Each structure stands twice: as structure tokens, then as C-alpha cells.
Amino acid sequence: MLSKQNFYIGAAFLCLGLIIVPINDALAKILSSDLNIMEVIWSRFFGHFIFLVPIAFYIHGKEKFINKETTQQVIRGMLIFIGTALFYIAIAKIPLADALSLLLIAPIIVVIFSSKMLREQISTLKILCVGLGFIGTLLVVQPGFGEFHSSSLFALASGFCYAFYIIYTRKLNFSSDPIISLSFTAIPGAIVMTLLLPFFWESSPDLKQILIMGSIGPVVILAHFLIIKAYQYAEASLLAPFHYFEIVSNVIISVLYFRDIPSIIVSIGIMCIITSGIAVNLNFEKKNAKE
């Protein structure tokens, strides 16, 4: 049985990771305005790879990297690679808010499939909480879909990839070291993009762009390490509503750094997101009390 302490630790790790994720998205959005989006995708995965994998391989050795779980780790790594690539392609063409609202279909997919793939119990309240969080997200980002853009489909597909990445992360966390899982978050994407590098590289980045490209890797490493740790402690379906906290962290960054005070509608949306997380927590407390 999942303990109360583990639930809180998992939720805390996830929320910390989701505070950092928007920084990565913002850096990618900045670079995409001047560089080929394929170069931005390469910098994200190669930076993650070069900062982490050699050290992790030296510490853990070949035995932990190549074993019976390697195939599933590669699948998991390909899911986050494809999902990230699709999301970066989307935000190069459509507003970040629009893309993010489509990406956040992921928690709904996680709740639907975690019962079959992870054998987790899915309650009506979990489904309602995810739905409430999604409504809150729409109120916050207020996506402008007046004119449909084909790149929106890339963001939607990214959400599906991210959902199954989360499910595989939870599944593999029962037996894999988090640093190994974090390494495979980068390995497939870094290999694929580096092999394709001669076919798409066309820019001459200036010093500022090089520094931004170099900073994406460490930011991603920290964010995904916290997310991976979160799923070591709590069920995927239980943490699903907390993924909407990414919207809250976006608003916090906007207020602190850009003095962008949220409107009444945005504030209502934030309250919906927070309420969805609190409801999951209260239901968990009630269930534990009965047991």
C-alpha cells in the first residue's frame, strides 16, 4: 500500500520538477526564433547526454546500462525524444500557451492507461480531478484556436508521447536506478539527432545562443531527475493531476520576472488546478484512514 509520506514526497518532487520545466520550454522558444528547430532539438538531447551519460556510465558500469530492461528504457527514451521534438516543432509555429494546453492532455491519457499497463486502481474522483485540472489549464492559457494551425497536431501528438513516457517511467522505477533512467531519457534522442546533424545544420550561433543551447541540458537533467524520483514514490494515476502545476509555475515565473499579474479568469483557472491536486490529496487521506 502507498504510504502517506511517499505520496507527499512524490507530489513534492513532481511539483519541483514542473517548476523547472517551463524554463526549458522558454529557452527552446527563444532559440527557435533564430535557429533551425532541428538544431534546438539536437542541443536539448546532446546537452543532456554529454553532461550526464559519461559520468553515469563510469559510476554504474556496463552491467546496469545493458540488461533485460534496456529495450524498455530505449522505448521510454524514444517516447520522450519524439514527444519533445514534436513539441519544439509546434512552439516554433504557434504560441507556447496553445501548445502547452494541448500537451497537457497527457495526464488524462495517464489516468486512462495506467489501470491496464500499471494495474493501478482508477476511481471516478481521479478522473474528475484530471478533468478539473484540464479545465483550469484552458482558463489559464486561454489558447487562441480561432484559426487552426496544423502545428497544433504536433503538440497534441506530443501529449500522447509524454503520457506513455510517464507510464514507462513509473513501470521501470520499480527496478531501475533513477540515474540510469535519466540517462536513457537522453541517449536515443542524442544518437538520432547527432547522426542527422550533417543534414540539417545551417546556422552560425552567436555567443549568447551557444550559452542558451548549453544551458538547456543541465536544466532538463534536473527537471527530469525530479520527475523520475516522483514516480518512484507514488502511482502515475495519483500524480496525474499534479502535472497541471506546470501552468501554475508558468504564472509564478511571469509574475516574479515579468510583473505580469494574472486576470480574474486566469486566477479562477489556477484555483481549479490547485483544487484538483487538493482533491486527490483529500481522497488519499480518506482512503488511508479507512484502511
Short mmCIF file of C-alpha atoms in Angstrom, two decimals:
data_model
loop_
_atom_site.label_atom_id
_atom_site.label_comp_id
_atom_site.label_asym_id
_atom_site.label_seq_id
_atom_site.Cartn_x
_atom_site.Cartn_y
_atom_site.Cartn_z
CA MET A 1 0.00 0.00 0.00
CA LEU A 2 1.24 3.51 -0.85
CA SER A 3 2.08 5.38 2.35
CA LYS A 4 1.00 8.92 3.11
CA GLN A 5 4.65 10.01 3.36
CA ASN A 6 5.54 8.55 -0.03
CA PHE A 7 2.59 10.29 -1.65
CA TYR A 8 3.70 13.66 -0.28
CA ILE A 9 7.32 13.08 -1.30
CA GLY A 10 6.28 12.05 -4.81
CA ALA A 11 3.99 15.08 -5.21
CA ALA A 12 6.73 17.41 -3.92
CA PHE A 13 9.35 16.01 -6.32
CA LEU A 14 6.93 16.31 -9.25
CA CYS A 15 5.95 19.90 -8.46
CA LEU A 16 9.62 20.89 -8.09
CA GLY A 17 10.38 19.32 -11.47
CA LEU A 18 7.43 21.11 -13.08
CA ILE A 19 8.68 24.45 -11.75
CA ILE A 20 11.85 23.91 -13.79
CA VAL A 21 10.28 22.53 -16.99
CA PRO A 22 8.92 25.92 -18.18
CA ILE A 23 12.48 27.29 -18.13
CA ASN A 24 13.45 24.64 -20.69
CA ASP A 25 10.40 25.47 -22.84
CA ALA A 26 11.20 29.19 -22.71
CA LEU A 27 14.83 28.63 -23.74
CA ALA A 28 13.73 26.46 -26.67
CA LYS A 29 11.18 29.08 -27.74
CA ILE A 30 13.86 31.81 -27.68
CA LEU A 31 16.26 29.74 -29.78
CA SER A 32 13.59 28.66 -32.27
CA SER A 33 13.09 32.27 -33.41
CA ASP A 34 16.64 32.42 -34.82
CA LEU A 35 17.85 28.84 -35.29
CA ASN A 36 16.67 25.80 -37.23
CA ILE A 37 14.34 23.93 -34.86
CA MET A 38 16.26 20.71 -35.53
CA GLU A 39 19.38 22.38 -34.10
CA VAL A 40 17.44 23.29 -30.97
CA ILE A 41 16.23 19.69 -30.57
CA TRP A 42 19.81 18.44 -31.01
CA SER A 43 21.13 20.85 -28.36
CA ARG A 44 18.48 19.69 -25.88
CA PHE A 45 19.33 15.98 -26.16
CA PHE A 46 23.07 16.24 -26.81
CA GLY A 47 23.47 18.65 -23.88
CA HIS A 48 21.59 16.23 -21.63
CA PHE A 49 23.72 13.35 -22.93
CA ILE A 50 27.15 14.98 -22.64
CA PHE A 51 26.57 16.36 -19.14
CA LEU A 52 25.25 13.12 -17.64
CA VAL A 53 25.76 9.85 -19.53
CA PRO A 54 29.60 9.57 -19.43
CA ILE A 55 29.60 10.17 -15.66
CA ALA A 56 26.66 7.80 -15.08
CA PHE A 57 28.29 5.07 -17.20
CA TYR A 58 31.58 5.47 -15.30
CA ILE A 59 29.82 5.19 -11.93
CA HIS A 60 27.38 2.36 -12.71
CA GLY A 61 29.22 0.38 -15.41
CA LYS A 62 28.03 -1.57 -18.43
CA GLU A 63 26.04 -4.12 -16.41
CA LYS A 64 23.46 -1.58 -15.26
CA PHE A 65 23.19 0.08 -18.66
CA ILE A 66 22.82 -3.07 -20.75
CA ASN A 67 20.43 -5.60 -19.19
CA LYS A 68 16.94 -7.08 -19.52
CA GLU A 69 15.34 -3.65 -19.07
CA THR A 70 17.35 -1.93 -21.80
CA THR A 71 14.72 -2.42 -24.52
CA GLN A 72 12.02 -0.81 -22.39
CA GLN A 73 14.40 2.01 -21.45
CA VAL A 74 15.09 2.67 -25.14
CA ILE A 75 11.33 2.72 -25.87
CA ARG A 76 10.88 5.16 -22.99
CA GLY A 77 13.75 7.30 -24.29
CA MET A 78 12.29 7.33 -27.80
CA LEU A 79 8.92 8.42 -26.43
CA ILE A 80 10.37 11.50 -24.72
CA PHE A 81 12.57 12.20 -27.76
CA ILE A 82 9.66 12.10 -30.21
CA GLY A 83 7.39 13.96 -27.80
CA THR A 84 9.95 16.72 -27.20
CA ALA A 85 10.77 17.04 -30.91
CA LEU A 86 7.08 17.38 -31.79
CA PHE A 87 6.56 19.97 -29.02
CA TYR A 88 9.56 22.04 -30.14
CA ILE A 89 8.32 21.93 -33.73
CA ALA A 90 4.92 23.11 -32.51
CA ILE A 91 6.17 26.04 -30.40
CA ALA A 92 8.27 27.27 -33.31
CA LYS A 93 4.99 27.93 -35.18
CA ILE A 94 2.26 28.50 -32.56
CA PRO A 95 2.13 30.31 -29.18
CA LEU A 96 3.62 28.44 -26.23
CA ALA A 97 0.31 28.67 -24.36
CA ASP A 98 -1.58 26.96 -27.18
CA ALA A 99 0.99 24.18 -27.45
CA LEU A 100 1.09 23.68 -23.68
CA SER A 101 -2.68 23.32 -23.42
CA LEU A 102 -2.56 20.51 -25.98
CA LEU A 103 0.46 18.87 -24.37
CA LEU A 104 -1.45 18.69 -21.09
CA ILE A 105 -3.80 16.09 -22.46
CA ALA A 106 -1.08 13.78 -21.08
CA PRO A 107 -2.49 13.44 -17.53
CA ILE A 108 -5.83 12.30 -18.95
CA ILE A 109 -4.08 9.62 -21.03
CA VAL A 110 -2.05 8.54 -17.99
CA VAL A 111 -5.20 8.00 -15.91
CA ILE A 112 -6.89 6.03 -18.71
CA PHE A 113 -3.98 3.68 -19.45
CA SER A 114 -2.34 3.30 -16.02
CA SER A 115 -5.08 0.86 -14.96
CA LYS A 116 -4.16 -1.54 -17.77
CA MET A 117 -0.40 -1.00 -18.02
CA LEU A 118 0.39 -0.47 -14.33
CA ARG A 119 -2.64 -2.20 -12.75
CA GLU A 120 -3.47 0.91 -10.74
CA GLN A 121 -6.96 1.49 -9.39
CA ILE A 122 -8.74 4.31 -11.23
CA SER A 123 -11.52 5.99 -9.28
CA THR A 124 -14.16 8.37 -10.54
CA LEU A 125 -12.62 11.09 -8.38
CA LYS A 126 -9.24 10.71 -10.11
CA ILE A 127 -10.92 11.18 -13.49
CA LEU A 128 -12.88 14.21 -12.24
CA CYS A 129 -9.74 15.76 -10.77
CA VAL A 130 -7.85 15.39 -14.04
CA GLY A 131 -10.80 16.91 -15.90
CA LEU A 132 -10.95 19.85 -13.46
CA GLY A 133 -7.23 20.41 -13.88
CA PHE A 134 -7.60 20.46 -17.66
CA ILE A 135 -10.44 23.00 -17.46
CA GLY A 136 -8.27 25.14 -15.20
CA THR A 137 -5.43 24.88 -17.70
CA LEU A 138 -7.66 26.14 -20.51
CA LEU A 139 -8.75 29.10 -18.37
CA VAL A 140 -5.14 30.00 -17.61
CA VAL A 141 -3.58 29.65 -21.07
CA GLN A 142 -6.75 30.75 -22.94
CA PRO A 143 -5.48 29.26 -26.20
CA GLY A 144 -6.35 31.19 -29.33
CA PHE A 145 -7.57 28.49 -31.67
CA GLY A 146 -9.64 30.88 -33.82
CA GLU A 147 -7.56 29.85 -36.80
CA PHE A 148 -6.48 26.23 -36.66
CA HIS A 149 -2.78 25.69 -37.30
CA SER A 150 -1.51 22.30 -38.44
CA SER A 151 1.33 22.55 -35.87
CA SER A 152 -1.31 22.11 -33.17
CA LEU A 153 -1.43 18.44 -34.18
CA PHE A 154 2.27 18.14 -33.31
CA ALA A 155 1.59 19.49 -29.81
CA LEU A 156 -1.33 17.06 -29.38
CA ALA A 157 0.80 14.11 -30.51
CA SER A 158 3.50 15.29 -28.10
CA GLY A 159 0.98 14.96 -25.25
CA PHE A 160 0.33 11.31 -26.13
CA CYS A 161 4.07 10.56 -26.26
CA TYR A 162 4.64 12.28 -22.92
CA ALA A 163 1.80 10.31 -21.31
CA PHE A 164 3.32 6.96 -22.24
CA TYR A 165 6.76 8.22 -21.21
CA ILE A 166 5.29 8.85 -17.74
CA ILE A 167 3.74 5.38 -17.63
CA TYR A 168 7.02 3.71 -18.66
CA THR A 169 8.87 5.83 -16.09
CA ARG A 170 6.63 4.55 -13.30
CA LYS A 171 6.90 0.98 -14.59
CA LEU A 172 10.69 0.96 -14.78
CA ASN A 173 11.14 2.77 -11.47
CA PHE A 174 10.25 -0.44 -9.64
CA SER A 175 13.58 -1.97 -10.70
CA SER A 176 15.84 0.65 -12.35
CA ASP A 177 18.24 3.14 -10.84
CA PRO A 178 16.94 6.73 -11.38
CA ILE A 179 20.27 7.87 -12.85
CA ILE A 180 20.11 5.06 -15.43
CA SER A 181 16.54 6.05 -16.31
CA LEU A 182 17.64 9.68 -16.54
CA SER A 183 20.46 8.67 -18.89
CA PHE A 184 18.11 6.81 -21.22
CA THR A 185 15.92 9.91 -21.30
CA ALA A 186 18.74 11.40 -23.40
CA ILE A 187 20.52 8.51 -25.16
CA PRO A 188 18.11 7.70 -28.05
CA GLY A 189 17.48 11.35 -28.91
CA ALA A 190 21.16 12.31 -28.73
CA ILE A 191 22.19 9.42 -31.01
CA VAL A 192 19.45 10.03 -33.60
CA MET A 193 19.93 13.81 -33.76
CA THR A 194 23.75 13.59 -33.88
CA LEU A 195 23.59 11.13 -36.78
CA LEU A 196 21.25 13.53 -38.61
CA LEU A 197 23.31 16.62 -37.71
CA PRO A 198 25.12 16.98 -41.09
CA PHE A 199 21.76 17.04 -42.91
CA PHE A 200 20.14 19.94 -41.03
CA TRP A 201 22.84 22.16 -39.50
CA GLU A 202 22.78 25.53 -41.22
CA SER A 203 23.33 28.21 -38.56
CA SER A 204 26.28 30.02 -37.03
CA PRO A 205 25.11 30.64 -33.45
CA ASP A 206 26.50 33.68 -31.63
CA LEU A 207 27.87 33.50 -28.08
CA LYS A 208 24.50 34.18 -26.45
CA GLN A 209 22.81 31.43 -28.46
CA ILE A 210 25.63 28.99 -27.67
CA LEU A 211 25.25 29.71 -23.95
CA ILE A 212 21.49 29.15 -24.14
CA MET A 213 21.98 25.92 -26.08
CA GLY A 214 24.48 24.75 -23.49
CA SER A 215 22.18 25.57 -20.57
CA ILE A 216 19.23 23.50 -21.83
CA GLY A 217 20.92 20.17 -20.99
CA PRO A 218 21.52 20.86 -17.26
CA VAL A 219 18.02 22.34 -16.87
CA VAL A 220 16.46 19.24 -18.46
CA ILE A 221 18.61 16.89 -16.33
CA LEU A 222 17.45 18.49 -13.09
CA ALA A 223 13.78 18.66 -14.13
CA HIS A 224 13.57 15.05 -15.33
CA PHE A 225 15.53 13.70 -12.37
CA LEU A 226 12.92 15.20 -10.04
CA ILE A 227 10.07 13.81 -12.18
CA ILE A 228 11.64 10.34 -12.24
CA LYS A 229 12.10 10.43 -8.46
CA ALA A 230 8.44 11.44 -8.07
CA TYR A 231 7.27 8.25 -9.78
CA GLN A 232 9.45 6.16 -7.50
CA TYR A 233 7.26 7.24 -4.61
CA ALA A 234 3.71 7.49 -5.96
CA GLU A 235 1.37 5.98 -8.53
CA ALA A 236 1.14 7.52 -12.01
CA SER A 237 -2.64 7.97 -11.85
CA LEU A 238 -2.37 9.57 -8.39
CA LEU A 239 0.20 12.12 -9.55
CA ALA A 240 -1.51 12.84 -12.89
CA PRO A 241 -3.47 15.93 -11.72
CA PHE A 242 -0.28 17.46 -10.34
CA HIS A 243 1.11 17.79 -13.88
CA TYR A 244 -1.16 20.79 -14.28
CA PHE A 245 1.06 22.51 -11.71
CA GLU A 246 3.30 23.33 -14.68
CA ILE A 247 0.77 26.01 -15.59
CA VAL A 248 0.94 27.44 -12.08
CA SER A 249 4.74 27.55 -12.27
CA ASN A 250 4.48 29.37 -15.61
CA VAL A 251 2.29 32.02 -13.98
CA ILE A 252 4.66 32.31 -10.99
CA ILE A 253 7.60 32.93 -13.32
CA SER A 254 5.56 35.53 -15.22
CA VAL A 255 4.68 37.39 -12.00
CA LEU A 256 8.18 37.29 -10.49
CA TYR A 257 10.21 38.14 -13.59
CA PHE A 258 7.81 39.99 -15.88
CA ARG A 259 5.37 41.54 -13.34
CA ASP A 260 2.53 40.02 -15.35
CA ILE A 261 -0.35 39.93 -12.83
CA PRO A 262 -2.97 37.26 -13.71
CA SER A 263 -6.53 38.31 -14.59
CA ILE A 264 -9.63 37.10 -12.75
CA ILE A 265 -10.22 34.32 -15.31
CA VAL A 266 -6.60 33.18 -15.00
CA SER A 267 -6.90 33.25 -11.20
CA ILE A 268 -10.02 31.04 -11.38
CA GLY A 269 -8.12 28.64 -13.62
CA ILE A 270 -5.25 28.47 -11.12
CA MET A 271 -7.73 27.73 -8.34
CA CYS A 272 -9.21 24.87 -10.42
CA ILE A 273 -5.72 23.42 -10.91
CA ILE A 274 -4.86 23.69 -7.22
CA THR A 275 -8.26 22.24 -6.24
CA SER A 276 -7.70 19.18 -8.45
CA GLY A 277 -4.47 18.42 -6.58
CA ILE A 278 -6.02 19.04 -3.16
CA ALA A 279 -8.97 16.76 -4.01
CA VAL A 280 -6.60 13.91 -4.87
CA ASN A 281 -4.81 14.51 -1.58
CA LEU A 282 -8.03 14.54 0.49
CA ASN A 283 -9.26 11.37 -1.20
CA PHE A 284 -5.93 9.70 -0.45
CA GLU A 285 -6.13 10.78 3.21
CA LYS A 286 -9.71 9.45 3.47
CA LYS A 287 -8.79 6.13 1.86
CA ASN A 288 -5.81 5.71 4.20
CA ALA A 289 -7.96 6.49 7.23
CA LYS A 290 -10.40 3.73 6.30
CA GLU A 291 -7.60 1.21 5.80
#
